[in-house]
PDB file of C-alpha atoms in Angstrom:
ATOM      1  CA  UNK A 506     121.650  91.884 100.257  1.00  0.00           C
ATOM      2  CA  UNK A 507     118.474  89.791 100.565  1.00  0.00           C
ATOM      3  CA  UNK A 508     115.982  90.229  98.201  1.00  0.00           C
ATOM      4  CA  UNK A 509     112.228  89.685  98.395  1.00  0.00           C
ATOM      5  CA  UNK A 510     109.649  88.865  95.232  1.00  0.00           C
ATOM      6  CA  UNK A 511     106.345  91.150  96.336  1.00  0.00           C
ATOM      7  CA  UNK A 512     102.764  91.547  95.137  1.00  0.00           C
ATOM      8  CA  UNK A 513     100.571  94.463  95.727  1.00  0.00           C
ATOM      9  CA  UNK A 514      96.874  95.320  95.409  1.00  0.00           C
ATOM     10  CA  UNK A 515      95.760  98.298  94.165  1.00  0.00           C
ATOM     11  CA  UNK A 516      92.566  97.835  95.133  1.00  0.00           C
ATOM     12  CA  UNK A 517      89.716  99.899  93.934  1.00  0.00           C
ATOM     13  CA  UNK A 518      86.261 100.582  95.271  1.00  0.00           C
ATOM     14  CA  UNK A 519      83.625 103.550  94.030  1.00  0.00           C
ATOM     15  CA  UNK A 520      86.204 105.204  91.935  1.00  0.00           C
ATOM     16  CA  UNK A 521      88.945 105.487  95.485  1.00  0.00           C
ATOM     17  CA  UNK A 522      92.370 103.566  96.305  1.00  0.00           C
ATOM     18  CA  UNK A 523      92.749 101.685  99.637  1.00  0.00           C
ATOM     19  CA  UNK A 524      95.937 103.142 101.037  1.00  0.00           C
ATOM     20  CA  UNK A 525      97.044 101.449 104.204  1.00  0.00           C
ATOM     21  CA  UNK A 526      99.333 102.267 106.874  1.00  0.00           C
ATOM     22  CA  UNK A 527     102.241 100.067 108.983  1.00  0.00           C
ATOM     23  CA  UNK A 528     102.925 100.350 112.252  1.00  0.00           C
ATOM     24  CA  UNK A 529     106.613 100.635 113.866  1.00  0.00           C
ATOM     25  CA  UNK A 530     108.801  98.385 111.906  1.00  0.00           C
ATOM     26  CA  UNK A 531     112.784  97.287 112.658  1.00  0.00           C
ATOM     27  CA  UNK A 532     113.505  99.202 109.488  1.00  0.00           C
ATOM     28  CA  UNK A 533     112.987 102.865 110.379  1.00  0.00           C
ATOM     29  CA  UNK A 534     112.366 104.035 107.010  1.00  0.00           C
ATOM     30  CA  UNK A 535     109.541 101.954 106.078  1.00  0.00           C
ATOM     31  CA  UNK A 536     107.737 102.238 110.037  1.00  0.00           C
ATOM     32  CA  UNK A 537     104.004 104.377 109.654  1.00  0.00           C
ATOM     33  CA  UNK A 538     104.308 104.975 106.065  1.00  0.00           C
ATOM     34  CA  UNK A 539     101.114 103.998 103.935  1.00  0.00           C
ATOM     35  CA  UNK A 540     101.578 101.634 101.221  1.00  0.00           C
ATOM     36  CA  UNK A 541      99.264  99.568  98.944  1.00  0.00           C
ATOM     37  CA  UNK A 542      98.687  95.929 100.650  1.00  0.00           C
ATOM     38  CA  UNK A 543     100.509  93.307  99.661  1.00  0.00           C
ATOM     39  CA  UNK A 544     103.321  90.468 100.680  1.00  0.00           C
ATOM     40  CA  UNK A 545     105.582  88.386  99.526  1.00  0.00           C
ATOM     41  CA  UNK A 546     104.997  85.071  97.315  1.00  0.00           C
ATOM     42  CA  UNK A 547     105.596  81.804  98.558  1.00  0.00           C
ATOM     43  CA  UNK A 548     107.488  79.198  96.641  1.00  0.00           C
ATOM     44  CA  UNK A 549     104.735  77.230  94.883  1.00  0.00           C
ATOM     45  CA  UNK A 550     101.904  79.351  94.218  1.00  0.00           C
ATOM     46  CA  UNK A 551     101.502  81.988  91.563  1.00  0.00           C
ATOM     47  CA  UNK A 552     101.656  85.901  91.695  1.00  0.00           C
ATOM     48  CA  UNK A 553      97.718  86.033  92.462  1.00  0.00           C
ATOM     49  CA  UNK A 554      97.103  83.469  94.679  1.00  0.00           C
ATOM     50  CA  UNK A 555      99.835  85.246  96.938  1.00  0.00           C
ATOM     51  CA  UNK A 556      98.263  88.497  96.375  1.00  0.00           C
ATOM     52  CA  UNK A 557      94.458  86.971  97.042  1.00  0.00           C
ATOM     53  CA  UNK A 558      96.009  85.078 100.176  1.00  0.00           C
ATOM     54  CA  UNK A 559      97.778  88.544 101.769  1.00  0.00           C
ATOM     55  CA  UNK A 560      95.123  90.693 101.126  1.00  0.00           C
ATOM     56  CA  UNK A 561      92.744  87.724 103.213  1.00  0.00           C
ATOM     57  CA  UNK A 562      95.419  87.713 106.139  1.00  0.00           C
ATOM     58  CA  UNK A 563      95.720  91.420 105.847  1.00  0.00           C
ATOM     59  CA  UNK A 564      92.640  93.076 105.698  1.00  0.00           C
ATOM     60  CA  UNK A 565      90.168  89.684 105.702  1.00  0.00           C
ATOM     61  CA  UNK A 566      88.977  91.224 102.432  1.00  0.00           C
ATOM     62  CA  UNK A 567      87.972  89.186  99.534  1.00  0.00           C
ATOM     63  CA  UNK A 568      89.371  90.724  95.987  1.00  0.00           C
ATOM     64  CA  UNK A 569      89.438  89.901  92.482  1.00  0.00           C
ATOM     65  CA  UNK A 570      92.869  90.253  90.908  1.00  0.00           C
ATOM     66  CA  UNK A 571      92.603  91.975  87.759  1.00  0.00           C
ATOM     67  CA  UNK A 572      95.489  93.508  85.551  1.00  0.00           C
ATOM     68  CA  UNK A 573      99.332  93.869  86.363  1.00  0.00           C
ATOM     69  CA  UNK A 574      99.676  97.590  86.390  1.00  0.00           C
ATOM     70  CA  UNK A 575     103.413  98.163  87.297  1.00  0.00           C
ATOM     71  CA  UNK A 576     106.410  96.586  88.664  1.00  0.00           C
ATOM     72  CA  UNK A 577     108.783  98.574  90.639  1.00  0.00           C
ATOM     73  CA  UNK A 578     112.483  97.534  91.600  1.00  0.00           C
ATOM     74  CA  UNK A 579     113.375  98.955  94.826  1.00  0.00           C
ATOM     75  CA  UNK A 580     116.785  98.924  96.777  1.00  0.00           C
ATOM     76  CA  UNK A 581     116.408 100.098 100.782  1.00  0.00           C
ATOM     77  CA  UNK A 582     119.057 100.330 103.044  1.00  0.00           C
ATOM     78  CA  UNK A 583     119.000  96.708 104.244  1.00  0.00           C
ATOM     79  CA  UNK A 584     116.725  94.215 101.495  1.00  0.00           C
ATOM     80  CA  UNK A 585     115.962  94.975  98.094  1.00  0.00           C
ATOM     81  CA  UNK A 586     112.159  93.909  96.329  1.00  0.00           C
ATOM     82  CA  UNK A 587     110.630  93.464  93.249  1.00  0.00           C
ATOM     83  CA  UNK A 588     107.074  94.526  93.275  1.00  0.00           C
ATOM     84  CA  UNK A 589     104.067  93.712  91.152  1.00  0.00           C
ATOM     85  CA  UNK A 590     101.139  95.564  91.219  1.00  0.00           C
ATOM     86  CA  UNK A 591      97.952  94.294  90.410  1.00  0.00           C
ATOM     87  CA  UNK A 592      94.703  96.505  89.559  1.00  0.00           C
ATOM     88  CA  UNK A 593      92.281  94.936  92.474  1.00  0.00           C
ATOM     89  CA  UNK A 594      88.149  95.211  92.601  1.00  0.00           C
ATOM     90  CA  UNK A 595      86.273  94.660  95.767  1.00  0.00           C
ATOM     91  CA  UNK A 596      82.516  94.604  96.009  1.00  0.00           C
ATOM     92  CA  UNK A 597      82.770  95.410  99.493  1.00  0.00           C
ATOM     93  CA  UNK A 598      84.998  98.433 100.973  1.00  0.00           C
ATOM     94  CA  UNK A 599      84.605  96.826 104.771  1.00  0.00           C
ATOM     95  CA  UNK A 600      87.831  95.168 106.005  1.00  0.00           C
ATOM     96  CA  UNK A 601      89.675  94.556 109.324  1.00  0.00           C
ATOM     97  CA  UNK A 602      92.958  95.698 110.042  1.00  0.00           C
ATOM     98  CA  UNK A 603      95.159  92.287 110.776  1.00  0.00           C
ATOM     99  CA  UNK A 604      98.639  93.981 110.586  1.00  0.00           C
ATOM    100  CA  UNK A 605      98.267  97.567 109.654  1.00  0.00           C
ATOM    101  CA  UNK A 606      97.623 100.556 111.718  1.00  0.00           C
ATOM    102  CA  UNK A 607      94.925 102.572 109.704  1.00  0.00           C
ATOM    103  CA  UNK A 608      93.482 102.944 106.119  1.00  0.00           C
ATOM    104  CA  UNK A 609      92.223 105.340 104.149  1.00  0.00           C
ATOM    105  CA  UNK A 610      90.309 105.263 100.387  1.00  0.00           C
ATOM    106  CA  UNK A 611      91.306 108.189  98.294  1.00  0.00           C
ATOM    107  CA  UNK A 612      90.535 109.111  95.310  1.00  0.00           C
ATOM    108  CA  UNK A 613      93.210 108.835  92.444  1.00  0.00           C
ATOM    109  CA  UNK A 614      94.110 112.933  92.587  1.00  0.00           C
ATOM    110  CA  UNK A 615      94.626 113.110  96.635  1.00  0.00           C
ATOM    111  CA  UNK A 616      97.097 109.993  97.066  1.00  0.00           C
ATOM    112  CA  UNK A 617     100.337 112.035  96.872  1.00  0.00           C
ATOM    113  CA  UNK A 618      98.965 113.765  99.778  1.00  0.00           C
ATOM    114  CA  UNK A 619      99.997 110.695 101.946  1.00  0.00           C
ATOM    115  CA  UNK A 620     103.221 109.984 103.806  1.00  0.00           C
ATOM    116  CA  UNK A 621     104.392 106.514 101.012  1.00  0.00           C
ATOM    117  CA  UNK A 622     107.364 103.755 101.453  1.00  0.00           C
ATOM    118  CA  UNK A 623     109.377 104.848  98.655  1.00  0.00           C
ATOM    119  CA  UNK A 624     108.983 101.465  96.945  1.00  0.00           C
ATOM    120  CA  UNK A 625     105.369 102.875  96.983  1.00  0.00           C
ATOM    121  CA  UNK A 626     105.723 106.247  95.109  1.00  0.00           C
ATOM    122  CA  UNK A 627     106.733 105.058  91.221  1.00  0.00           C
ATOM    123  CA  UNK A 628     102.683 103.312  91.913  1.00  0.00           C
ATOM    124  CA  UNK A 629     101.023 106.838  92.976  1.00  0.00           C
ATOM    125  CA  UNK A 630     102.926 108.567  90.499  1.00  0.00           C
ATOM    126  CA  UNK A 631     102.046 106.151  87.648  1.00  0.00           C
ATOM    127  CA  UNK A 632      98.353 106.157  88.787  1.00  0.00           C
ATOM    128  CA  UNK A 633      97.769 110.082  88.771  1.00  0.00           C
ATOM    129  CA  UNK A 634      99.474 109.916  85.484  1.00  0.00           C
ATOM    130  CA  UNK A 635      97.230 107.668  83.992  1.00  0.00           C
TER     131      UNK A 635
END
């Protein structure tokens, strides 16, 4: 089974969470659910520099990477990941969709309310914990 190294943003703005949502994927189970923004690291550059880089391509958003919150391992049907979240700041909530379908901001108490991947859900959970 192939496995992927991942980064995610947990990106914060005016006390809400930028939730974004993919479009139709090959992998049924992860196609229109929201997740927090993120991608995979290439070989040579370091955990934040990928996550500064994706959230650029993604979203052409500038962000400061702050603390590691969580990492999540996650097995799906076809590729497994291991996913580290980073607490994000933005000083600007404007961004343009490069690869996702639609956004929201939420605040900390409404994000269960959205439809997550399930690699997605030990994040929310953790955050309305906390």
């Amino acid at each position: 089974m192939k496995h992927y190294n991942v980064v995610a943003a947990i990106i914060y703005n005016t006390n809400k969470y930028l939730c974004v949502q993919k479009g139709k994927s090959r992998y049924e189970y992860v196609s229109f659910k929201y997740e927090f923004p993120g991608g995979k690291v290439e070989k040579g550059e370091s955990k934040e520099q990928a996550l500064r880089r994706e959230i650029e391509e993604e979203l052409q958003m500038v962000i400061s990477v702050e603390d590691l919150f969580t990492t999540v391992h996650h097995k799906y049907p076809d590729f497994a990941i291991t996913m580290d979240s980073y607490f994000c700041s933005t000083s600007s909530p404007s961004l343009q969709l490069c690869e996702h379908v639609s956004f929201r901001w939420l605040e900390k108490k409404d994000l269960h309310l959205l439809d997550w991947a399930a690699a997605d859900i030990p994040i929310v959970k953790k955050l309305q914990v906390g």
